[in-house]
Tab-separated table of C-alpha atoms in Angstrom:
chain	number	residue	atom	x	y	z
I	1	GLN	CA	50.199	274.930	233.247
I	2	VAL	CA	48.051	275.920	236.196
I	3	GLN	CA	48.121	279.254	238.006
I	4	LEU	CA	46.901	279.547	241.593
I	5	VAL	CA	46.055	282.803	243.376
I	6	GLU	CA	45.237	282.790	247.077
I	7	SER	CA	43.373	285.312	249.199
I	8	GLY	CA	41.894	285.610	252.658
I	9	GLY	CA	44.766	285.448	255.126
I	10	GLY	CA	45.233	287.866	257.992
I	11	LEU	CA	45.383	288.359	261.722
I	12	VAL	CA	42.752	286.811	263.971
I	13	GLN	CA	42.384	286.238	267.689
I	14	PRO	CA	42.408	282.719	269.131
I	15	GLY	CA	39.016	281.115	268.688
I	16	GLY	CA	38.273	283.212	265.635
I	17	SER	CA	37.652	282.237	262.026
I	18	LEU	CA	39.157	282.910	258.620
I	19	ARG	CA	38.379	281.686	255.146
I	20	LEU	CA	41.038	281.179	252.530
I	21	SER	CA	40.238	281.067	248.829
I	22	CYS	CA	42.300	279.857	245.888
I	23	ALA	CA	41.396	280.591	242.289
I	24	ALA	CA	42.819	278.319	239.615
I	25	SER	CA	43.338	279.193	235.977
I	26	GLY	CA	45.053	277.580	233.026
I	27	SER	CA	44.799	273.842	232.358
I	28	ILE	CA	42.250	273.387	235.117
I	29	PHE	CA	40.479	270.473	233.443
I	30	SER	CA	43.478	268.310	234.272
I	31	ILE	CA	43.599	269.000	238.016
I	32	ASN	CA	43.414	265.786	240.033
I	33	SER	CA	43.251	267.257	243.492
I	34	MET	CA	43.612	270.604	245.237
I	35	GLY	CA	44.561	271.372	248.762
I	36	TRP	CA	46.183	273.593	251.318
I	37	PHE	CA	49.586	273.237	252.887
I	38	ARG	CA	51.121	275.413	255.587
I	39	GLN	CA	54.591	276.230	256.765
I	40	ALA	CA	55.405	277.763	260.127
I	41	PRO	CA	58.787	279.366	260.844
I	42	GLY	CA	61.448	276.721	261.359
I	43	LYS	CA	59.118	273.882	260.408
I	44	GLN	CA	58.545	271.769	257.323
I	45	ARG	CA	55.647	272.422	255.018
I	46	GLU	CA	52.728	270.148	255.915
I	47	LEU	CA	49.492	269.140	254.256
I	48	VAL	CA	46.492	270.686	255.993
I	49	ALA	CA	43.609	269.532	253.820
I	50	ARG	CA	43.030	268.088	250.369
I	51	ILE	CA	40.010	267.528	248.141
I	52	THR	CA	39.966	265.323	245.066
I	53	SER	CA	38.146	265.963	241.799
I	54	ASP	CA	35.324	263.696	242.961
I	55	GLY	CA	34.973	265.456	246.309
I	56	ARG	CA	36.834	263.182	248.687
I	57	THR	CA	38.521	265.082	251.502
I	58	HIS	CA	41.445	264.481	253.800
I	59	TYR	CA	42.571	266.525	256.806
I	60	VAL	CA	45.609	266.496	259.024
I	61	ARG	CA	44.543	265.348	262.476
I	62	SER	CA	45.315	268.660	264.160
I	63	VAL	CA	42.627	270.506	262.161
I	64	GLN	CA	39.907	267.846	262.000
I	65	GLY	CA	36.609	269.236	263.215
I	66	ARG	CA	37.830	272.829	262.903
I	67	PHE	CA	38.714	273.262	259.211
I	68	THR	CA	36.575	272.502	256.176
I	69	ILE	CA	37.825	272.334	252.603
I	70	SER	CA	35.421	272.799	249.715
I	71	ARG	CA	35.687	273.020	245.960
I	72	ASP	CA	33.562	274.935	243.462
I	73	ASN	CA	34.277	273.322	240.116
I	74	ALA	CA	32.143	275.865	238.250
I	75	LYS	CA	34.254	278.736	239.600
I	76	ASN	CA	37.511	276.786	239.680
I	77	THR	CA	38.084	277.690	243.294
I	78	VAL	CA	38.939	275.844	246.465
I	79	ARG	CA	38.251	277.280	249.910
I	80	LEU	CA	39.425	276.507	253.387
I	81	GLN	CA	37.090	277.540	256.195
I	82	MET	CA	39.090	277.725	259.401
I	83	ASN	CA	37.204	277.912	262.714
I	84	SER	CA	38.331	277.804	266.336
I	85	LEU	CA	41.765	278.972	265.291
I	86	LYS	CA	44.688	278.408	267.621
I	87	PRO	CA	48.077	280.134	267.867
I	88	GLU	CA	49.684	276.961	266.527
I	89	ASP	CA	47.757	277.450	263.282
I	90	THR	CA	49.950	280.460	262.561
I	91	ALA	CA	51.782	279.857	259.300
I	92	VAL	CA	52.003	280.754	255.651
I	93	TYR	CA	49.270	278.816	253.871
I	94	TYR	CA	49.848	277.638	250.306
I	95	CYS	CA	47.294	276.484	247.790
I	96	HIS	CA	48.345	273.349	245.924
I	97	ALA	CA	47.142	271.601	242.793
I	98	LEU	CA	48.160	268.160	241.568
I	99	VAL	CA	48.062	267.804	237.791
I	100	ALA	CA	49.068	264.294	236.732
I	101	LEU	CA	52.412	264.044	238.543
I	102	ASP	CA	53.139	267.788	238.585
I	103	ASP	CA	52.766	270.047	241.595
I	104	TYR	CA	51.624	273.656	241.337
I	105	TRP	CA	51.726	276.180	244.165
I	106	GLY	CA	50.237	279.524	244.977
I	107	GLN	CA	52.302	282.378	246.331
I	108	GLY	CA	51.203	281.832	249.920
I	109	THR	CA	49.101	283.848	252.331
I	110	GLN	CA	49.976	284.612	255.938
I	111	VAL	CA	47.646	283.493	258.725
I	112	THR	CA	48.473	284.799	262.193
I	113	VAL	CA	46.520	283.741	265.266
I	114	SER	CA	47.364	285.966	268.191
I	115	SER	CA	45.739	288.007	270.920
């Protein structure tokens, strides 16, 4: 079992920045990859960024060059630095962990980009 707790969402103006953090606890030694998904109202949940246990990263095209995912294995945390935010980035952001073939999710944190 893995527990994920997110923090760092909020309201920001277009062009601003936010940093999301996700703290993992439980069977963390077995985590293959961690990442962030988001879900906007009326839309499907989509992968935003992912980082594997050996540090490889993947981003959805719409956030490339603006978002950076990082992982601190010593602190069992994963962070998402979001810069140059746009209104279309508004969504609930969920932390995700892949453990073998099992998916674990955080509770979600709201990110709103609006003037």
